[in-house]
Coordinates of C-alpha atoms in Angstrom, one line a residue:
M1 CA -13.0 9.9 -24.0
S2 CA -9.3 9.8 -22.9
I3 CA -6.2 11.9 -23.1
S4 CA -3.0 10.1 -24.2
H5 CA 0.5 11.1 -23.1
H6 CA 2.8 9.1 -25.5
K7 CA 6.1 10.6 -24.4
V8 CA 8.0 10.8 -21.1
A9 CA 7.5 14.3 -19.6
F10 CA 10.1 16.2 -17.5
V11 CA 8.8 19.0 -15.3
T12 CA 11.1 21.4 -13.4
V13 CA 9.6 22.5 -10.1
A14 CA 9.0 26.2 -9.8
D15 CA 9.5 28.2 -6.7
E16 CA 5.8 28.3 -6.0
H17 CA 5.6 24.5 -5.7
A18 CA 8.6 24.2 -3.3
G19 CA 7.5 22.3 -0.2
Q20 CA 4.6 20.6 -1.9
R21 CA 4.3 16.8 -1.6
I22 CA 5.0 14.9 -4.8
D23 CA 1.7 13.1 -4.7
N24 CA -0.3 16.4 -4.5
F25 CA 1.9 17.9 -7.2
L26 CA 1.2 15.0 -9.5
A27 CA -2.5 15.0 -8.7
S28 CA -2.8 18.6 -9.7
R29 CA -1.1 18.0 -13.0
L30 CA -2.6 14.6 -13.9
K31 CA -6.2 15.4 -13.8
G32 CA -8.4 12.2 -14.0
L33 CA -5.7 9.9 -12.6
P34 CA -7.0 7.8 -9.7
R35 CA -5.0 8.2 -6.5
S36 CA -4.5 4.4 -6.4
R37 CA -2.7 4.6 -9.8
L38 CA -0.7 7.6 -8.8
Y39 CA 0.6 5.8 -5.7
R40 CA 1.4 2.8 -7.9
L41 CA 3.5 4.9 -10.2
L42 CA 5.5 6.2 -7.3
R43 CA 5.8 2.8 -5.7
K44 CA 7.2 1.2 -8.9
G45 CA 9.5 4.1 -9.6
E46 CA 7.9 5.2 -12.8
V47 CA 7.7 8.7 -11.4
R48 CA 11.1 9.9 -10.4
V49 CA 12.6 13.1 -9.0
N50 CA 16.2 14.0 -10.0
K51 CA 16.5 10.4 -11.5
G52 CA 15.7 8.8 -8.1
R53 CA 12.7 7.1 -6.5
V54 CA 10.7 9.0 -4.0
K55 CA 7.9 8.2 -1.6
P56 CA 4.5 10.0 -1.8
E57 CA 5.3 12.2 1.1
Y58 CA 8.5 13.6 -0.5
K59 CA 8.6 17.4 -0.3
L60 CA 9.6 19.0 -3.6
A61 CA 12.3 21.6 -3.8
S62 CA 12.6 24.4 -6.3
G63 CA 14.5 23.2 -9.3
D64 CA 13.7 19.5 -8.8
L65 CA 13.3 17.6 -12.1
V66 CA 10.2 15.4 -12.1
R67 CA 9.9 12.5 -14.6
I68 CA 6.3 11.7 -15.5
P69 CA 5.9 8.5 -17.6
P70 CA 3.7 8.2 -20.7
M71 CA 0.2 7.2 -19.8
Q72 CA -3.5 7.4 -20.8
L73 CA -5.7 9.5 -18.6
L74 CA -9.4 9.9 -18.3
D75 CA -10.7 13.2 -19.6
A76 CA -11.0 15.4 -16.5
S77 CA -12.7 18.3 -18.5
E78 CA -16.1 17.1 -17.2
P79 CA -15.7 16.1 -13.5
A80 CA -18.6 14.5 -11.7
P81 CA -21.1 17.3 -10.9
V82 CA -21.8 18.3 -7.3
S83 CA -25.3 17.6 -6.2
A84 CA -27.4 20.5 -4.9
A85 CA -27.6 18.7 -1.6
L86 CA -23.8 18.4 -1.2
A87 CA -23.3 22.0 -2.4
A88 CA -25.7 23.3 0.2
R89 CA -24.1 21.1 2.8
L90 CA -20.6 22.4 2.1
Q91 CA -21.7 26.1 2.0
S92 CA -23.4 25.7 5.4
A93 CA -20.3 23.9 6.8
V94 CA -18.0 26.9 6.6
L95 CA -16.8 27.7 10.1
Y96 CA -14.4 30.5 9.3
E97 CA -13.2 32.3 6.2
D98 CA -10.8 35.2 5.3
S99 CA -8.7 36.2 2.3
E100 CA -6.3 33.2 2.8
W101 CA -8.2 30.4 4.5
V102 CA -11.5 28.5 4.6
V103 CA -12.2 26.2 7.5
I104 CA -14.8 23.6 6.8
N105 CA -16.7 21.3 9.2
K106 CA -16.1 18.1 7.3
P107 CA -18.9 15.6 7.7
A108 CA -18.2 12.0 8.4
G109 CA -18.5 9.8 5.3
L110 CA -17.0 12.3 2.8
A111 CA -13.4 11.7 1.6
V112 CA -11.2 14.8 1.5
H113 CA -10.3 14.1 -2.1
G114 CA -11.3 11.8 -5.0
G115 CA -9.5 8.6 -6.0
S116 CA -9.3 5.0 -4.6
G117 CA -12.9 4.4 -5.5
E118 CA -14.1 7.9 -4.6
S119 CA -15.4 9.8 -7.7
L120 CA -15.6 13.1 -5.9
G121 CA -14.0 14.3 -2.7
L122 CA -14.5 17.4 -0.5
I123 CA -11.8 19.5 -2.2
E124 CA -13.0 18.8 -5.8
A125 CA -16.6 19.5 -4.7
L126 CA -15.5 22.7 -3.0
R127 CA -13.7 23.9 -6.1
Q128 CA -16.8 23.4 -8.1
V129 CA -19.1 25.2 -5.6
R130 CA -16.7 28.1 -5.4
A131 CA -15.8 28.2 -9.1
G132 CA -16.9 31.8 -9.4
Q133 CA -14.6 33.1 -6.6
P134 CA -11.8 35.3 -8.0
A135 CA -8.1 34.5 -7.3
E136 CA -8.7 31.2 -5.5
N137 CA -6.5 28.2 -5.8
L138 CA -8.0 25.9 -3.2
E139 CA -5.6 23.3 -1.6
L140 CA -6.0 21.0 1.4
C141 CA -3.7 22.0 4.2
H142 CA -4.1 18.6 5.9
R143 CA -6.3 15.5 5.8
L144 CA -9.0 13.8 7.8
D145 CA -10.0 10.2 7.2
K146 CA -13.2 9.6 5.3
D147 CA -15.1 8.5 8.5
T148 CA -13.7 11.3 10.6
S149 CA -15.7 14.6 11.0
G150 CA -14.1 17.9 12.1
C151 CA -12.3 21.1 11.2
L152 CA -10.5 20.9 7.8
V153 CA -8.3 23.8 6.8
V154 CA -8.2 24.8 3.1
A155 CA -5.8 27.4 1.8
K156 CA -6.9 29.8 -0.9
K157 CA -3.3 30.7 -1.9
R158 CA -0.1 28.7 -2.3
A159 CA 1.8 31.1 0.0
A160 CA -0.8 30.4 2.8
L161 CA -0.4 26.6 2.3
K162 CA 3.3 26.9 2.7
R163 CA 3.0 28.9 5.9
F164 CA 0.6 26.3 7.3
H165 CA 2.9 23.4 6.5
A166 CA 5.8 25.4 8.0
A167 CA 3.8 25.9 11.2
L168 CA 3.0 22.1 11.3
R169 CA 6.7 21.3 10.8
D170 CA 7.8 23.7 13.6
K171 CA 5.1 22.3 15.9
Q172 CA 3.3 25.6 16.2
L173 CA 0.0 23.9 15.7
Q174 CA -1.8 21.3 17.7
K175 CA -4.5 18.8 16.6
H176 CA -7.2 17.7 19.0
Y177 CA -9.8 15.0 18.5
L178 CA -12.8 13.5 20.3
A179 CA -13.0 9.8 20.0
L180 CA -15.9 7.6 21.3
V181 CA -14.7 4.1 22.2
V182 CA -16.5 1.0 23.4
G183 CA -15.7 0.0 27.0
H184 CA -14.2 1.7 30.0
W185 CA -10.9 3.4 29.3
P186 CA -8.3 2.3 31.9
R187 CA -7.6 4.8 34.6
G188 CA -4.0 6.1 34.4
L189 CA -3.6 5.3 30.7
D190 CA -2.9 8.8 29.4
V191 CA 0.0 8.3 27.0
V192 CA 0.4 5.6 24.3
N193 CA 3.8 5.2 22.7
A194 CA 3.8 2.7 19.8
P195 CA 6.0 2.2 16.7
L196 CA 3.8 2.4 13.6
Q197 CA 4.6 0.8 10.2
K198 CA 2.9 2.1 7.1
N199 CA 2.0 -0.2 4.2
V200 CA 0.5 0.7 0.9
L201 CA -1.9 -1.9 -0.6
R202 CA -2.2 -2.6 -4.3
S203 CA -5.4 -0.5 -4.3
G204 CA -3.4 2.5 -3.1
E205 CA -5.0 2.4 0.4
R206 CA -2.6 3.0 3.2
M207 CA -2.7 0.7 6.2
V208 CA -0.9 1.1 9.5
C209 CA 0.0 -1.5 12.1
V210 CA 2.1 -1.6 15.3
D211 CA 5.6 -3.0 14.4
K212 CA 9.0 -2.8 16.1
A213 CA 10.5 -1.7 12.7
G214 CA 8.0 1.2 12.5
K215 CA 8.4 4.9 13.3
P216 CA 7.8 6.0 16.9
S217 CA 4.5 7.7 17.7
K218 CA 3.1 9.3 20.8
T219 CA -0.6 10.1 21.6
L220 CA -2.1 11.7 24.7
F221 CA -5.5 10.6 26.0
S222 CA -7.8 11.9 28.7
V223 CA -11.3 10.9 29.6
A224 CA -13.9 13.6 28.7
Q225 CA -17.0 11.6 29.7
R226 CA -18.1 8.1 30.6
V227 CA -21.6 7.0 29.4
G228 CA -22.7 3.4 30.1
Q229 CA -20.4 1.1 28.2
Y230 CA -18.8 3.9 26.3
T231 CA -16.0 6.4 27.0
L232 CA -15.6 9.8 25.2
L233 CA -11.9 10.6 25.0
N234 CA -9.9 13.8 24.3
V235 CA -7.1 12.8 22.0
Q236 CA -4.0 14.7 21.0
P237 CA -1.4 13.2 18.6
I238 CA 2.0 14.5 19.4
S239 CA 3.7 12.9 16.4
G240 CA 2.1 13.1 13.0
R241 CA 1.9 9.5 11.8
T242 CA -0.7 8.2 9.3
H243 CA -3.7 6.6 11.1
Q244 CA -2.0 7.2 14.4
I245 CA -5.2 7.3 16.6

């Protein structure tokens, strides 16, 4: 079954969505649209904001006019069901919770959201598991790569999400990672500065490479432990580039 949108739609951004990324805004409205197709619409300029092209990371402002092209969507009324094993895994992975936030210990191998070949991501699964919770509008505050485990902050309210993003923008928050690498990390190598260029493949996957034309990035490294042919590193990205580590 599918849902057809035969006319161009124009949506005016409300105050509550100010500061939200355009890709997340579209994903919340175009249920069933794969992320790969969403990024393709943005890349080709079929989705426009105030008559202009925008990148996926564009932050919406109140009053922005978003153009959404006619399309055919998969019916999202019946999302893939969460298995009992995954539901139990997510419920036991809650590290902290209050009226505004849920902090999840995301397991490696689980994407944070569906799309690009992923039928179900953590946020979609979490929404199903917690469907009975009143007054919750769960949104990812940030992302972790599919193969990365660690703390993932989820906001229960739009206002909390905006405060989190403001704190990130004002550098009031720090991200710390543990990374296990093969070989002996060179002594004295504690800072890596490299210009990173982001490319979006046809599949919608984002790839990053070191390129002089890229944006500057800075990452701090320190050795936590050396074990045989491996080194465990403490890693702190100072800039916030995609796939920086």
